[in-house]
Short mmCIF file of C-alpha atoms in Angstrom, two decimals:
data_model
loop_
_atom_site.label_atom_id
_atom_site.label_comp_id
_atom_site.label_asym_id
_atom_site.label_seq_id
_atom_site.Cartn_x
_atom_site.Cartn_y
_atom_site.Cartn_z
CA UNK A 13 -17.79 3.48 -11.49
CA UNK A 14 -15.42 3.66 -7.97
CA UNK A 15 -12.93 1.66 -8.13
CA UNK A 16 -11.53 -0.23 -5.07
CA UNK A 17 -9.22 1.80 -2.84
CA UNK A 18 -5.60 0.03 -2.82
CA UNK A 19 -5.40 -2.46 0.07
CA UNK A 20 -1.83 -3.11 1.65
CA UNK A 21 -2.27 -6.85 1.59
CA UNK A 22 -4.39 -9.36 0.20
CA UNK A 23 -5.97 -10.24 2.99
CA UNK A 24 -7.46 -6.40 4.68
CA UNK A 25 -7.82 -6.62 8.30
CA UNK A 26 -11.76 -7.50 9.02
CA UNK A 27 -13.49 -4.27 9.74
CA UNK A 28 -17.28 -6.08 10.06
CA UNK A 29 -18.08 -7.50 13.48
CA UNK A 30 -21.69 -8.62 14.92
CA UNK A 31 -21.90 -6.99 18.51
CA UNK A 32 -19.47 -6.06 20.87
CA UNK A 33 -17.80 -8.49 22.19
CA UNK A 34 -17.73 -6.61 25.04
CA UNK A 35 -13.73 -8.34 25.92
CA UNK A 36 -10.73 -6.80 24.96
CA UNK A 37 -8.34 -4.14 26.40
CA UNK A 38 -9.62 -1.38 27.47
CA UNK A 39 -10.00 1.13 25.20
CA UNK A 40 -9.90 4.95 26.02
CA UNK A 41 -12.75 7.12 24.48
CA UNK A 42 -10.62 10.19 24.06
CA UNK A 43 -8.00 7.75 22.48
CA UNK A 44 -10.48 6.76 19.50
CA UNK A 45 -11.57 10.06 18.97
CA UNK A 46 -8.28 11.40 18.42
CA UNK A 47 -7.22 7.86 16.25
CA UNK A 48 -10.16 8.49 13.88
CA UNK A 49 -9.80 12.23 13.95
CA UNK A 50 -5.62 11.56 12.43
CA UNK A 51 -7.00 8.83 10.37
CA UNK A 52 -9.36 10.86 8.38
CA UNK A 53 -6.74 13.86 8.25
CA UNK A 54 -4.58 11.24 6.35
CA UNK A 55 -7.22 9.92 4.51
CA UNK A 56 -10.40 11.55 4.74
CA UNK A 57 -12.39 8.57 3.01
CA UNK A 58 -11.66 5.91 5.44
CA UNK A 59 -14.12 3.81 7.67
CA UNK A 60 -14.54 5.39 10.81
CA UNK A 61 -12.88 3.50 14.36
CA UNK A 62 -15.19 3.54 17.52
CA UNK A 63 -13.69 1.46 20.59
CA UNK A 64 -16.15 -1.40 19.31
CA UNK A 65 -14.38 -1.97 16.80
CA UNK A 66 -11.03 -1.75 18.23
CA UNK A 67 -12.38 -4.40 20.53
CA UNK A 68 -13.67 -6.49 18.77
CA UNK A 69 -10.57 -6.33 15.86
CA UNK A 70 -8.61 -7.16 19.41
CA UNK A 71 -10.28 -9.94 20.42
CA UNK A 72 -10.22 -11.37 16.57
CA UNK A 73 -6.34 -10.93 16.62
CA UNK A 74 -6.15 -12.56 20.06
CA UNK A 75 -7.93 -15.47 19.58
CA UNK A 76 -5.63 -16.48 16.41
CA UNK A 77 -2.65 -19.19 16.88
CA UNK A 78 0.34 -17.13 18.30
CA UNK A 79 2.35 -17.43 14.94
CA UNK A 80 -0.38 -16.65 12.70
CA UNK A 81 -1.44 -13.57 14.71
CA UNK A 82 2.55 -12.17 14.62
CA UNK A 83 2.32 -12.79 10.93
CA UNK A 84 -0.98 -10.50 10.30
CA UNK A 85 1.23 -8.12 12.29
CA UNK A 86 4.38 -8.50 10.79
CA UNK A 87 3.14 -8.30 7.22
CA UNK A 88 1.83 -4.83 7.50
CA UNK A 89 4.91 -3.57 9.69
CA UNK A 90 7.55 -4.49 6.91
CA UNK A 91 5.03 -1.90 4.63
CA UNK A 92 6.28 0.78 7.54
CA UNK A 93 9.55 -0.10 7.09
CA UNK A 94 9.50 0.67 4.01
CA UNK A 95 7.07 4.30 4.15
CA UNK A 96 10.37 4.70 6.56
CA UNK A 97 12.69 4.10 3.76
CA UNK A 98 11.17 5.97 1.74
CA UNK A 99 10.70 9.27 3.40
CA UNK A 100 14.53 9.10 4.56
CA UNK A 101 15.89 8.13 1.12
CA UNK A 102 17.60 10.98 -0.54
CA UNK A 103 17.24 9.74 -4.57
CA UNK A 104 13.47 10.02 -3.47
CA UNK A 105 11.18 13.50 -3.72
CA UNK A 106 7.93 12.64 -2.57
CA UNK A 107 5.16 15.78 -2.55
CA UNK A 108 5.58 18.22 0.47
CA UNK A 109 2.03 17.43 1.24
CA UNK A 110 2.67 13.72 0.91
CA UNK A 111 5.83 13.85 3.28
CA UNK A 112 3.89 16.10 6.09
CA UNK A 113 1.32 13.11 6.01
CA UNK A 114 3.92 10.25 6.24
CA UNK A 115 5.27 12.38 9.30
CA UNK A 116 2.29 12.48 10.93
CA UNK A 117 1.55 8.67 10.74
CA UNK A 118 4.98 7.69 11.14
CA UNK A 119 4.86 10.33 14.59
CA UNK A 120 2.40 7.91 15.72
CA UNK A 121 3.66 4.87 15.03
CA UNK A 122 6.49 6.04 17.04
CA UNK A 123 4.63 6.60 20.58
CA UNK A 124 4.43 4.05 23.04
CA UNK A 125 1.54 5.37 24.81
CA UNK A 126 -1.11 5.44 21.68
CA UNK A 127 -4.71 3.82 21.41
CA UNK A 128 -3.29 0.53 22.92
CA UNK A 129 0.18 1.18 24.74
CA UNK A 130 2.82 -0.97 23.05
CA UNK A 131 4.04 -2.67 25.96
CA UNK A 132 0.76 -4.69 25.84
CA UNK A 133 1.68 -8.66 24.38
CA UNK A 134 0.80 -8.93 20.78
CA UNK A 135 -1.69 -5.97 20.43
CA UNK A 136 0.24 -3.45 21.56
CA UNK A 137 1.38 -2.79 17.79
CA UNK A 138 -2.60 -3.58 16.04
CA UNK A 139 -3.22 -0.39 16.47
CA UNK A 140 -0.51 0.90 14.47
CA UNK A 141 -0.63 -1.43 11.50
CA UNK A 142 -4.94 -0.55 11.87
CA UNK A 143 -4.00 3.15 11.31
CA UNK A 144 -1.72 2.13 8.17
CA UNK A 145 -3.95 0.17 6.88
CA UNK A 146 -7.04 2.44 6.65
CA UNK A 147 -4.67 5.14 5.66
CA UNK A 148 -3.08 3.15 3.24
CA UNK A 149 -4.85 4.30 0.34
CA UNK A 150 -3.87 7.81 0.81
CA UNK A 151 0.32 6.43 0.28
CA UNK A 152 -0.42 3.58 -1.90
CA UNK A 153 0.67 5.07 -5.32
CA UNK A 154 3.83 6.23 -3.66
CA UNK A 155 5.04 3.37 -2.07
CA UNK A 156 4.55 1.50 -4.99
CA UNK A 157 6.35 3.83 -7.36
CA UNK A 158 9.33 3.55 -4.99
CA UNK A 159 9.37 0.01 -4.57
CA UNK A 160 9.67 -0.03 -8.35
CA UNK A 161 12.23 2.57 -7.77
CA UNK A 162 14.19 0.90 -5.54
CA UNK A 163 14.07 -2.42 -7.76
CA UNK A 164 15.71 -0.58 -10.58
CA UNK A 165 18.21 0.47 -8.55
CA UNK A 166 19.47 -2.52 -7.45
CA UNK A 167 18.95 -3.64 -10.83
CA UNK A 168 20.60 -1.16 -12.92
CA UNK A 169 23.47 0.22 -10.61
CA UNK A 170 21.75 3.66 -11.37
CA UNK A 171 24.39 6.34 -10.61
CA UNK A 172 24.28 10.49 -10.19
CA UNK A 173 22.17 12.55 -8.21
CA UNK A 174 18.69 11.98 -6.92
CA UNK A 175 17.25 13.84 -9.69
CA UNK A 176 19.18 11.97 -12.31
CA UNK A 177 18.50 8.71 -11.24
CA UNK A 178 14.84 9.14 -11.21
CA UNK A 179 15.17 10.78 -13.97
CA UNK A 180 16.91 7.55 -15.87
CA UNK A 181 14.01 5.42 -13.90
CA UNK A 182 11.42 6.79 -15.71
CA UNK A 183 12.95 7.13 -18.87
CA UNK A 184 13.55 3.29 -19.09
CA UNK A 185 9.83 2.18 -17.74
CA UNK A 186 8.57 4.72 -20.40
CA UNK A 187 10.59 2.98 -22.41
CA UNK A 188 9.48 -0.75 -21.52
CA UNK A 189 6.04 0.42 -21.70
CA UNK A 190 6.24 1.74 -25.21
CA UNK A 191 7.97 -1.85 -26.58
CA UNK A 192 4.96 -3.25 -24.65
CA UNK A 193 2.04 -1.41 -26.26
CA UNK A 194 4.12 -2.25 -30.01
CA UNK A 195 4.12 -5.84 -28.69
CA UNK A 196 0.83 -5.30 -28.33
CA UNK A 197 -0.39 -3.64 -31.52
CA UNK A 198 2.09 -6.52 -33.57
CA UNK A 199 0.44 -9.05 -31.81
CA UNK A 200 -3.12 -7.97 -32.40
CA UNK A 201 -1.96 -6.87 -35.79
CA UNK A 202 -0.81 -10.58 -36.77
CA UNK A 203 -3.88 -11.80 -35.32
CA UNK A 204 -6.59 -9.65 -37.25
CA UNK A 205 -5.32 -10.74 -40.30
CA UNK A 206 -5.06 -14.91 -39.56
CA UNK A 207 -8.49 -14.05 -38.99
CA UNK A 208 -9.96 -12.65 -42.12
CA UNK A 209 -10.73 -15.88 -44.27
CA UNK A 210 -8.69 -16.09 -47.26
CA UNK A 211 -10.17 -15.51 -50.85
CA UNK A 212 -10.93 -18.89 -52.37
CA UNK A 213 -9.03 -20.17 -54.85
CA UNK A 214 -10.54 -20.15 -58.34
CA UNK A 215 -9.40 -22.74 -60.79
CA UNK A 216 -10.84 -21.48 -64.61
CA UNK A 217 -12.81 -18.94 -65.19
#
């Protein structure tokens, strides 16, 4: 069984339209093709992006309430923020192949002129959170472990090198998790045996 890719909210960006709206910005062919083409080199399982969609995502976005059209935004740009954090962060390693990959989405995040320029109001930056999203699964694991990571750092205090505070990191969720699972096995432990039914008591012979 396939289990669900890792989605970077609760609520995924819809990615199933009827027809083409046939509104929208204008969308450049070329501009897809090359969107899709870094898309699938970050995650090669994603959906695949044709200008319909774009459009039609576009017109979607547009035709929300101002505020709750920022927020859809805004939600998935704090995630960047912190793929940012993460790639500058010192106390944090993450796999060469992992890092070229955050370069290349974070390269595009940083042009202006991209699938829709940025200096266009409101969807100038759907686009970008789009191509994070569908990649998403492809960073997911990561960005979790070093939100975690940065938790117990603010936590703890950790001190020492990079290497020593992740090494201290894991130690202490290995830890956690190993009083968890004895929980666990107590708990299940105590409760096998309330329910086995007692032998009755015999009065004589």
């Amino acid at each position: 069984m396939r289990l669900s890719a890792p989605t970077i909210t609760d609520e995924p960006l819809p990615m199933s339209f009827g027809a083409d709206s046939g509104s929208g910005p204008a969308i450049r062919p070329e501009a897809v093709v090359q969107f899709d083409a870094l898309l699938h080199e970050l995650y090669p399982d994603a959906v695949r992006v044709d200008a319909d969609r774009v459009r039609n995502l576009c017109v979607w976005l547009a035709s929300m309430p101002a505020q709750a059209a920022q927020d859809v935004l805004d939600r998935r740009l704090r995630r960047i923020d912190e793929l940012r954090a993460m790639l500058d962060d010192d106390c944090w390693d993450p796999p060469d192949a992992l890092r070229a990959r955050l370069a290349k989405l974070i390269g595009y995040l940083d042009q202006d002129e991209d699938l829709i320029p940025d200096r266009e109001p409101l969807l100038g930056k759907l686009d970008d959170v789009l191509l994070l999203e569908l990649a998403w699964p492809a960073f997911a694991a990561e960005a979790e472990d070093y939100r975690d990571f940065c938790a117990y750092r603010s936590e703890t205090g950790a001190a020492g090198t990079g290497d020593e505070q992740r090494a201290a990191w894991i130690r202490d969720r290995l830890a956690e998790i190993q009083l968890w699972q004895h929980n666990m096995r107590v708990n299940a432990s105590h409760y096998s045996r309330r329910g086995h039914a007692e032998a009755p008591f015999r009065v004589g012979s």
